[in-house]
Short mmCIF file of C-alpha atoms and ligand atoms in Angstrom, two decimals:
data_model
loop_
_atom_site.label_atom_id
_atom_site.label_comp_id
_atom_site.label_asym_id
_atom_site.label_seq_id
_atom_site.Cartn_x
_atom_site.Cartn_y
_atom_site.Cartn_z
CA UNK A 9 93.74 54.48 196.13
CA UNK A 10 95.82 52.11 197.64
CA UNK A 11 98.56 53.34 199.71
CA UNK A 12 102.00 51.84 201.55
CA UNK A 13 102.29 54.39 204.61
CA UNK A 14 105.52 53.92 206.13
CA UNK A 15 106.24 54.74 210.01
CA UNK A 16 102.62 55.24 210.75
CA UNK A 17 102.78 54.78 213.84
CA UNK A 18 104.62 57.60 214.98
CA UNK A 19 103.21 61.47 215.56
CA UNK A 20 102.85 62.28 211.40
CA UNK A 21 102.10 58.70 210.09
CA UNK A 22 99.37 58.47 212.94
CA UNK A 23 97.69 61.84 211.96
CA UNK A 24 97.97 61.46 208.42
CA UNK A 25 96.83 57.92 208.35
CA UNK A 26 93.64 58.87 210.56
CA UNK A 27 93.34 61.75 208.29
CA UNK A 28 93.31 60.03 205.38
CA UNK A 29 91.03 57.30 206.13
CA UNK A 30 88.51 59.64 207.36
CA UNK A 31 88.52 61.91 204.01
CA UNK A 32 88.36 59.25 201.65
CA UNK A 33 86.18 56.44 202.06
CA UNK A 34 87.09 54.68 199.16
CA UNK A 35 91.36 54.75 200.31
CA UNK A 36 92.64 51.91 201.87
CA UNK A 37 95.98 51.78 203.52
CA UNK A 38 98.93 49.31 204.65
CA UNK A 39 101.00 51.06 207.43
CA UNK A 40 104.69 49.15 207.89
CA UNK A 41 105.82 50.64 211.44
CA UNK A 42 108.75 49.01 213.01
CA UNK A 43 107.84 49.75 216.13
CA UNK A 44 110.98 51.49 217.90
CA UNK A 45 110.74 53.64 220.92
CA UNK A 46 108.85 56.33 218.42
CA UNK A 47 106.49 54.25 217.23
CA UNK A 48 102.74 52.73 219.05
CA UNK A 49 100.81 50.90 217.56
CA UNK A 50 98.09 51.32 220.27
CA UNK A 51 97.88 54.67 218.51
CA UNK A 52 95.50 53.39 215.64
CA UNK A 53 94.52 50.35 217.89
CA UNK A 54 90.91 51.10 216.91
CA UNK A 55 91.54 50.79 213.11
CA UNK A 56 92.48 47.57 213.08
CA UNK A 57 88.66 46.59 213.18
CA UNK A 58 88.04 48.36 209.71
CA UNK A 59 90.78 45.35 207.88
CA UNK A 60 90.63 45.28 204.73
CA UNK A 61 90.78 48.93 204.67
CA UNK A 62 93.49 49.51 207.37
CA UNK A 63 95.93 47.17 207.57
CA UNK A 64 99.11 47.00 210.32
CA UNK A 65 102.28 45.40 209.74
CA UNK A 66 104.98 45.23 212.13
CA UNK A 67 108.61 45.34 209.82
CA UNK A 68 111.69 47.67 209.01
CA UNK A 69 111.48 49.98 205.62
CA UNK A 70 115.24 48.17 205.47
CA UNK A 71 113.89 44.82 204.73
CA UNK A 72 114.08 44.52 201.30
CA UNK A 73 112.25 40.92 200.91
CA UNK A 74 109.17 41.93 202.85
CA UNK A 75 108.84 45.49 201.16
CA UNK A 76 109.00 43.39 198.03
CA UNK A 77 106.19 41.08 199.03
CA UNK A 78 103.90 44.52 200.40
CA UNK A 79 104.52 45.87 197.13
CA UNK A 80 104.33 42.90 194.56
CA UNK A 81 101.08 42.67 192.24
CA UNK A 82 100.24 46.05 192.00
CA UNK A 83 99.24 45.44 195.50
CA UNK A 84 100.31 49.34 196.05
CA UNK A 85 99.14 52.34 193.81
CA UNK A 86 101.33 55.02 195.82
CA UNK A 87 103.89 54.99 199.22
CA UNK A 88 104.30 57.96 201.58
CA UNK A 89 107.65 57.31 203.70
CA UNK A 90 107.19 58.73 207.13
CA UNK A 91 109.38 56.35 208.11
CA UNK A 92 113.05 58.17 210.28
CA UNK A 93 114.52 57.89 213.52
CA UNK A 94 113.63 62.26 214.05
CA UNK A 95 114.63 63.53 216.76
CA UNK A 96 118.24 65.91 216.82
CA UNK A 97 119.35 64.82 220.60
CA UNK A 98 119.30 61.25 219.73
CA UNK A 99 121.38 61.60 216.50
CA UNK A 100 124.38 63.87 218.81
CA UNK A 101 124.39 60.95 221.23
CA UNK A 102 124.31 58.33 218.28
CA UNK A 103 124.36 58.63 214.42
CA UNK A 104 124.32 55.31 213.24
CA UNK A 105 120.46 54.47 213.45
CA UNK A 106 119.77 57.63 211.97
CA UNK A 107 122.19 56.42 209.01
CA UNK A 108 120.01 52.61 208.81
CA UNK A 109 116.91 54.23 208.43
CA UNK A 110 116.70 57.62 207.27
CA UNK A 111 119.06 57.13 204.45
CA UNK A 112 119.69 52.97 203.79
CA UNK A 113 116.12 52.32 204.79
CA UNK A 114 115.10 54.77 202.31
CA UNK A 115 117.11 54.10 199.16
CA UNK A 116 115.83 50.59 200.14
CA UNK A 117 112.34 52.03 199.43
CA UNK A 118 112.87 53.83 196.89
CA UNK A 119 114.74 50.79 194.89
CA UNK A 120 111.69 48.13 196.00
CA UNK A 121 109.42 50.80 194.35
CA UNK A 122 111.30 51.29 191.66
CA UNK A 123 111.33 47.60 190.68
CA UNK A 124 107.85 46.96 191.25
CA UNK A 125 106.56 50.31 189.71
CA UNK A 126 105.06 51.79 191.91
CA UNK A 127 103.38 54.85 190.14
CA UNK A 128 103.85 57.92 192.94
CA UNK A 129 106.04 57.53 195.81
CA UNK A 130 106.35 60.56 198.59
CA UNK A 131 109.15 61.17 200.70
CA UNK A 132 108.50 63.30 203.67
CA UNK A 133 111.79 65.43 204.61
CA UNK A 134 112.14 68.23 206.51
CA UNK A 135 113.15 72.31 205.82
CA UNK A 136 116.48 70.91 208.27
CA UNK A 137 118.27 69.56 205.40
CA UNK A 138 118.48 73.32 204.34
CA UNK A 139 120.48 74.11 207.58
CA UNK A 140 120.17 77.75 209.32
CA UNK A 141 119.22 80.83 208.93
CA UNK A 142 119.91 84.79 210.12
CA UNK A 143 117.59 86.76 211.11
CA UNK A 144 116.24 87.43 207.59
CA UNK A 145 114.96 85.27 204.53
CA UNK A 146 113.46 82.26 204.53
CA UNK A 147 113.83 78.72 203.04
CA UNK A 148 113.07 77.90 199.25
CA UNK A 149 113.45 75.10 197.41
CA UNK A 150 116.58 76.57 195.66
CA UNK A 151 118.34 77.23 199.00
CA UNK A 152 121.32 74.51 198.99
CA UNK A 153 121.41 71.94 201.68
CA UNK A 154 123.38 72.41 204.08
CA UNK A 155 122.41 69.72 207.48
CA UNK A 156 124.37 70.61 211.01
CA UNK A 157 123.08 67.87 212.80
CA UNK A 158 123.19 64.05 212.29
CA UNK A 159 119.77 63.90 211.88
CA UNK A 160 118.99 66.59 209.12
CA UNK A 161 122.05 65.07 207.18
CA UNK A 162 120.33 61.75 206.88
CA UNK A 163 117.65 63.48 205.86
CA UNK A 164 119.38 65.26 203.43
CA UNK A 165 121.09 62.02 202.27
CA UNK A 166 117.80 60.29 201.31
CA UNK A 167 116.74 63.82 199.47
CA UNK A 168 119.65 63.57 197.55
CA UNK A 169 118.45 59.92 196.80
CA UNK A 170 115.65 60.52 195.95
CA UNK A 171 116.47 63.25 193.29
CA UNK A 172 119.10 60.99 191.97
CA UNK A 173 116.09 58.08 191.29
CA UNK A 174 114.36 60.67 189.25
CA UNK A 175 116.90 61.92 187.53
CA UNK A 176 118.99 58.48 186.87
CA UNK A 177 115.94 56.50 186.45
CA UNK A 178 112.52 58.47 185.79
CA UNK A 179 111.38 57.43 189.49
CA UNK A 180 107.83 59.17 190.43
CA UNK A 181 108.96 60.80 193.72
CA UNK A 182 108.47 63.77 195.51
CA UNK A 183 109.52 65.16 198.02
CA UNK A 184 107.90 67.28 200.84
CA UNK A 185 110.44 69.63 203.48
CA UNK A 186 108.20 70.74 206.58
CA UNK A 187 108.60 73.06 209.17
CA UNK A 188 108.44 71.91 213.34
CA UNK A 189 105.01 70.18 213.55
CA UNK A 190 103.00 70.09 216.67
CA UNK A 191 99.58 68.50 217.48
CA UNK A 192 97.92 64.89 218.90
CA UNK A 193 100.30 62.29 219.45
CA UNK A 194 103.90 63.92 219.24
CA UNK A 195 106.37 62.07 221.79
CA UNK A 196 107.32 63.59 224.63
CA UNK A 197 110.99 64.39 223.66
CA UNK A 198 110.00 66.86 221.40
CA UNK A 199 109.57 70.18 222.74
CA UNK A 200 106.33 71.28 223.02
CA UNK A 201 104.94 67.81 224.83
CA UNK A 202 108.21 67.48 226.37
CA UNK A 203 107.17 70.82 228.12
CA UNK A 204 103.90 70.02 228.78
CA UNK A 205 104.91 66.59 231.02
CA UNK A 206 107.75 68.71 232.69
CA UNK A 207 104.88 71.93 233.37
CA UNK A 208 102.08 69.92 234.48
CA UNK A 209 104.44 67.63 236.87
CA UNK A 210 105.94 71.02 238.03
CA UNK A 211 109.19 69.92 237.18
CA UNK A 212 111.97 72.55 235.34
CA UNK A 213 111.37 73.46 231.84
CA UNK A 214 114.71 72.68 230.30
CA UNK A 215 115.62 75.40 227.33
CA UNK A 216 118.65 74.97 225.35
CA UNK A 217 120.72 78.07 224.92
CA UNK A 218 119.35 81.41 224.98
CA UNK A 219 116.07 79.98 224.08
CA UNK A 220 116.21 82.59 221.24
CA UNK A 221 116.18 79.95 218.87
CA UNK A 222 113.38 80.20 216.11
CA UNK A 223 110.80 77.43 214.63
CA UNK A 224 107.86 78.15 212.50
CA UNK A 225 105.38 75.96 213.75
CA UNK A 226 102.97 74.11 211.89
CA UNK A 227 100.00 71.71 213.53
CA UNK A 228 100.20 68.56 211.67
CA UNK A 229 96.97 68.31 210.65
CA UNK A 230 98.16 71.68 208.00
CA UNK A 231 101.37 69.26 207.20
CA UNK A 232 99.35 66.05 206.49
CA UNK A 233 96.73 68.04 204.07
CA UNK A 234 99.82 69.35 202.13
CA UNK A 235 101.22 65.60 202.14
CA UNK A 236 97.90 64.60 200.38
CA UNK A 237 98.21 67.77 197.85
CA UNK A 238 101.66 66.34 197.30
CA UNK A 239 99.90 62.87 196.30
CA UNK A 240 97.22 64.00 194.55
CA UNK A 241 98.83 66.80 192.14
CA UNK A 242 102.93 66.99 193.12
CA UNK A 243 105.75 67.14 189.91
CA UNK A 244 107.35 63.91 189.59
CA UNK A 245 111.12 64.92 190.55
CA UNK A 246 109.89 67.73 192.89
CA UNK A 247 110.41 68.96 196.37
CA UNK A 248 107.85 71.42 197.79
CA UNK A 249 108.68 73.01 200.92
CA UNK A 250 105.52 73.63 203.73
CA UNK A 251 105.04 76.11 206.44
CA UNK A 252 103.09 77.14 209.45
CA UNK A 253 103.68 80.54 209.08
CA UNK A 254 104.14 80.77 212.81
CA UNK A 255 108.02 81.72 213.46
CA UNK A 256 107.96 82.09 217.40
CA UNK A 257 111.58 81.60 220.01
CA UNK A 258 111.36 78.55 221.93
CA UNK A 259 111.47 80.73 225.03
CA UNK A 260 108.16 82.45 223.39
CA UNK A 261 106.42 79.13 223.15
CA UNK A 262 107.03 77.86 226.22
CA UNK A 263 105.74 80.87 228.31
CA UNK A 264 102.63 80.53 226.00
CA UNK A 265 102.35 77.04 227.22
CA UNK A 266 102.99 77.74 231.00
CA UNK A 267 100.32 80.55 230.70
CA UNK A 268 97.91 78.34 228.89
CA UNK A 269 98.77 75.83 231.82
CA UNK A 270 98.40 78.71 234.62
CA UNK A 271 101.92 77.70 235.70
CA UNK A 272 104.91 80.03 236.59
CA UNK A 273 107.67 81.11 234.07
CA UNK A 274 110.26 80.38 237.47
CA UNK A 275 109.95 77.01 235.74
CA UNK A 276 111.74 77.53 232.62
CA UNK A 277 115.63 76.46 233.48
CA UNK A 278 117.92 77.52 230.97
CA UNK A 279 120.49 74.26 229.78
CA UNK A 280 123.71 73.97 228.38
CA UNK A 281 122.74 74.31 224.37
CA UNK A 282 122.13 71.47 222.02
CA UNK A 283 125.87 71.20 219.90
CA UNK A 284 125.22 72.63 216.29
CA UNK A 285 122.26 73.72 217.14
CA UNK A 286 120.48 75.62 214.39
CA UNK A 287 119.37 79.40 214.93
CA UNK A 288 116.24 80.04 212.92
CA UNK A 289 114.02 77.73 210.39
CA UNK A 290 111.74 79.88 207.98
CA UNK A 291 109.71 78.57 205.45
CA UNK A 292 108.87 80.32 201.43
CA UNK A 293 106.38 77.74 200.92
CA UNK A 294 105.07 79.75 197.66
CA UNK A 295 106.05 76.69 195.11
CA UNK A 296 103.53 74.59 197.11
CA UNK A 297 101.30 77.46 197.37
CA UNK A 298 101.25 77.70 193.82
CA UNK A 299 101.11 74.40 192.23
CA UNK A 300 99.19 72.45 194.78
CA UNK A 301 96.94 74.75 196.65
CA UNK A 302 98.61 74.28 200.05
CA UNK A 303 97.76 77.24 202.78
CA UNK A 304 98.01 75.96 207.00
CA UNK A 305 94.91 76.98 208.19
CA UNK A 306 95.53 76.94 211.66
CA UNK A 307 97.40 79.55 213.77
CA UNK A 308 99.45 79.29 216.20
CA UNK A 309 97.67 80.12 219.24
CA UNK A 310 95.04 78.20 218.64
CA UNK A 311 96.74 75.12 217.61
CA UNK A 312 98.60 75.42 220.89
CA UNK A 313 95.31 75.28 222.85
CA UNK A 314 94.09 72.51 221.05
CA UNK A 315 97.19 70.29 221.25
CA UNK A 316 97.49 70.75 225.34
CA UNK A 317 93.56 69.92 225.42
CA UNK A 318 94.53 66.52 223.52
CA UNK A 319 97.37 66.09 226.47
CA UNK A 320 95.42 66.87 229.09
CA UNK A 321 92.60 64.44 227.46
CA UNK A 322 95.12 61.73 226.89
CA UNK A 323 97.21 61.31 230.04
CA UNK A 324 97.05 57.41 229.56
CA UNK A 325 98.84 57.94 226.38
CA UNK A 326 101.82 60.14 227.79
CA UNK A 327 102.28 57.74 230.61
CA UNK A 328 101.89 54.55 228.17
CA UNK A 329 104.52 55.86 225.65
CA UNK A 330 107.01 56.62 228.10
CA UNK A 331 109.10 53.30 228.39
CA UNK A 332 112.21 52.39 230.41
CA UNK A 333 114.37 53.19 226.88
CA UNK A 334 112.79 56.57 226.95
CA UNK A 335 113.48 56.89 230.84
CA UNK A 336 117.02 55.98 229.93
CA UNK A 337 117.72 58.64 226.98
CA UNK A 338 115.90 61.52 228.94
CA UNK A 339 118.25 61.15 232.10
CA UNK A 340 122.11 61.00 230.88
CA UNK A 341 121.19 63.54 227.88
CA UNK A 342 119.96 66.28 230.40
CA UNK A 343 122.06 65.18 233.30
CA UNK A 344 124.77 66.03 230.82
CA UNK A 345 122.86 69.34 229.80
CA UNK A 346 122.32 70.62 233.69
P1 LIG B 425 108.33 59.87 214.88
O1 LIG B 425 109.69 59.63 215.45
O2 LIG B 425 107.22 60.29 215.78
O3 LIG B 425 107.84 58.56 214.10
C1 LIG B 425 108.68 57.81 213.30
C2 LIG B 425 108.02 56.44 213.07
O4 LIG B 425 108.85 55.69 212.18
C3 LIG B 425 107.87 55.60 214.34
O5 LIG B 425 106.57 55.04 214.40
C4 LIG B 425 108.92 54.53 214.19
O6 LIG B 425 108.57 53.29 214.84
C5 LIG B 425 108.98 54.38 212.68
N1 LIG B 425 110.26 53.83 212.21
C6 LIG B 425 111.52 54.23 212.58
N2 LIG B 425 112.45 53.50 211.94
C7 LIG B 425 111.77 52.64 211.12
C8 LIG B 425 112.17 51.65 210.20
N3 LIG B 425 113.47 51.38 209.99
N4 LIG B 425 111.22 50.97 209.52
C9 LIG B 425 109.89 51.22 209.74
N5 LIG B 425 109.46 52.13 210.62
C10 LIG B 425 110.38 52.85 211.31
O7 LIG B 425 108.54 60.94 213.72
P2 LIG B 425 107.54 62.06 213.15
O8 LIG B 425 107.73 63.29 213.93
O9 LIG B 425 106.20 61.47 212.99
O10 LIG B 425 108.20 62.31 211.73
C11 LIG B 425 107.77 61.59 210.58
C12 LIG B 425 108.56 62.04 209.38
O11 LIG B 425 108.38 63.45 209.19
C13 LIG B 425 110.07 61.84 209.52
O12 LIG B 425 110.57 61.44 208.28
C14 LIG B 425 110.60 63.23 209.87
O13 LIG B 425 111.92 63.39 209.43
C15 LIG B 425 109.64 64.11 209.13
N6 LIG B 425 109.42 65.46 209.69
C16 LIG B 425 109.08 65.62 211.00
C17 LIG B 425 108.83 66.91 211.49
C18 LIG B 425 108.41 67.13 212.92
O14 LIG B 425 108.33 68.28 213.34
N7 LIG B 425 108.12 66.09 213.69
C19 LIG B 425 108.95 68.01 210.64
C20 LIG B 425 109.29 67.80 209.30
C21 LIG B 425 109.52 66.52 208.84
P1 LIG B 426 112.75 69.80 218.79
O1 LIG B 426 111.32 69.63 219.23
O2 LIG B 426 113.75 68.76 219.18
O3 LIG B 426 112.70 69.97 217.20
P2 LIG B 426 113.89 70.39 216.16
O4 LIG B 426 115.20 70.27 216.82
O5 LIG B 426 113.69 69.34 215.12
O6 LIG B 426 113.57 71.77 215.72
O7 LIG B 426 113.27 71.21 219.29
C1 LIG B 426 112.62 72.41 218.93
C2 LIG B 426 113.41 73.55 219.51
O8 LIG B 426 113.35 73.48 220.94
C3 LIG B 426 114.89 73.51 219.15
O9 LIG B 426 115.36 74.81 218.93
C4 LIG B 426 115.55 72.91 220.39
C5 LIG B 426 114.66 73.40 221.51
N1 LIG B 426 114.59 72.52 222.69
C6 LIG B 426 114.87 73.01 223.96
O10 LIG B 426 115.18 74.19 224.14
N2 LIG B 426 114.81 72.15 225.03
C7 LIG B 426 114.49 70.83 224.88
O11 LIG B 426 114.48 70.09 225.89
C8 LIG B 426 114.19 70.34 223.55
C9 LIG B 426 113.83 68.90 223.33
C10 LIG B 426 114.25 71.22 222.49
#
């Protein structure tokens, strides 16, 4: 198989891509990372010795000549788009590159596909385009969309995309809606690293709210094996939604951490909270269950331990990734937050 992978360079793309290449000997794979503050290429550095079968390129999904030259010739048997600007905070303070990419980028992908016939194309969404919930139910792929934030309603602009490609023009996609991932590589403005560099530099553990807030947490490794299911067996036309089974409060999660760390919950600081900010994410993740085998395998606890051990291993990383533009963001969005 020859795949397109699509913002590989960032926390997902990185996994799946190292995932991928390691399962299947006979894959080979073009990643097309544009390299913003998200994205390092330094995180697959050592690939880039095993050319022809990993290949970087340094471009925007947007960039509808060069996506045309990656896929001409049947050069391409499948894409998977990780390709977004992701994170909530950023798309308060500013929309518009969330617009570019998430949705424009992506209808740009899904029309160079399209043209050059690509035979399976995967778009990898997120269970935010579905909104929030109470304290009861959970997610399925019949619950409407309903985004609060800038971010989730690019996302749910490209879903909406994407189903109209199928439906208007037969267009092999599917589409995958994930739960909060954790695990190797994730950026430090996410939560759980984003507690880990303020813990370990005994600095204050910012929580939005009440820090009653709910994620189910999934480690990424679970995510990127349902990805491949998605590949390998999705519906044309589909969405399948994936889960960690691991609901847990934010304030939950980052007491585990600070015990994991041996560090005191005086820490944790509680912030003014994030504006729309979504109560609880649950996942039904039984379609995917059912018609492609998917099951995470890894609980909670466990993946916990084993992400802070891939911190702690990688400190080099975390200081490498943290640039002046990241320095920047970080300062005026929580100076505004104190
Ligand atoms: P990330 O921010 O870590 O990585 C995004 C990558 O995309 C970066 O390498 C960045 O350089 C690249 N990129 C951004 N704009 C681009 C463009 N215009 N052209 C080419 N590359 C571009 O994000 P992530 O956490 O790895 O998320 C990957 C995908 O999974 C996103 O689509 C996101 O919406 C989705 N998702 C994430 C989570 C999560 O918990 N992180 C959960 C569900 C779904
Ligand atoms: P985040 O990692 O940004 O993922 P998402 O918003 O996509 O779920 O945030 C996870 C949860 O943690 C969310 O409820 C917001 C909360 N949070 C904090 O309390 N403090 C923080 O500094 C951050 C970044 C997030």
């Amino acid at each position: 198989m020859k795949l397109l992978v699509t913002g590989g360079c960032g926390f997902i793309g990185t996994n799946f891509i190292r995932l991928m290449l390691g399962k299947h000997p006979d894959w080979s794979i073009v990643n097309l990372d544009k390299l913003t503050y998200a994205g390092n290429r330094l995180n697959l550095a050592d690939l880039e010795r095993d050319e022809p079968r990993y290949r970087f390129i340094q471009g925007d999904i947007g960039d509808r000549e060069l996506i045309m030259d990656l896929l001409a010739d049947d050069a391409v048997d499948a894409v998977v788009n990780f390709a977004a600007e992701s994170h909530v905070d950023r798309s308060i303070d500013d929309p518009s590159p969330f617009l570019t990419t998430n949705v424009l980028g992506a209808q740009n992908l899904f029309e160079c596909a399209r043209q050059r016939r690509v035979g399976r194309f995967v778009h990898i969404s997120t269970d935010e385009v579905y909104g929030t919930l109470g304290p009861d139910g959970r997610f399925t792929e019949a619950t409407p969309l309903a985004p609060n934030s800038p971010y989730s309603a690019s996302k749910a602009g490209a879903d909406l995309m994407a189903r109209a490609y199928f439906e208007t023009y037969g267009f092999p996609v599917i589409v995958t809606r994930c739960s909060n991932n954790y695990g190797p590589y994730q950026f430090p403005e996410k939560l759980i690293p984003l507690m880990y560099l303020a813990a370990t530099a005994d600095r204050p553990l910012p929580v939005y709210g009440d820090g009653l807030n709910v994620r189910d947490w999934i480690y990424v490794d679970d995510h990127c094996l349902g990805v491949e299911l998605a590949l390998l067996k999705g519906r044309e036309g589909q969405a399948y939604n994936f889960g960690g089974d691991a609901e847990e409060t934010n304030l939950a999660v980052v007491k585990t951490l600070l015990a994991i760390l041996d560090k005191p919950e005086s820490l944790i600081t509680f912030v003014g909270d994030r504006p729309g900010h979504d109560r609880r994410y649950a996942m039904d993740y039984s379609l995917a269950a059912r018609d492609l085998g998917f099951a995470p395998s890894l609980d909670f606890a466990t993946g916990l331990s084993r992400t802070i051990d891939w911190y702690t291993a990688n400190a080099k990383w975390l200081e490498q990734v943290q640039s002046g533009e990241y320095q920047r963001f970080m300062e005026s969005w929580y100076e505004a937050r104190s």
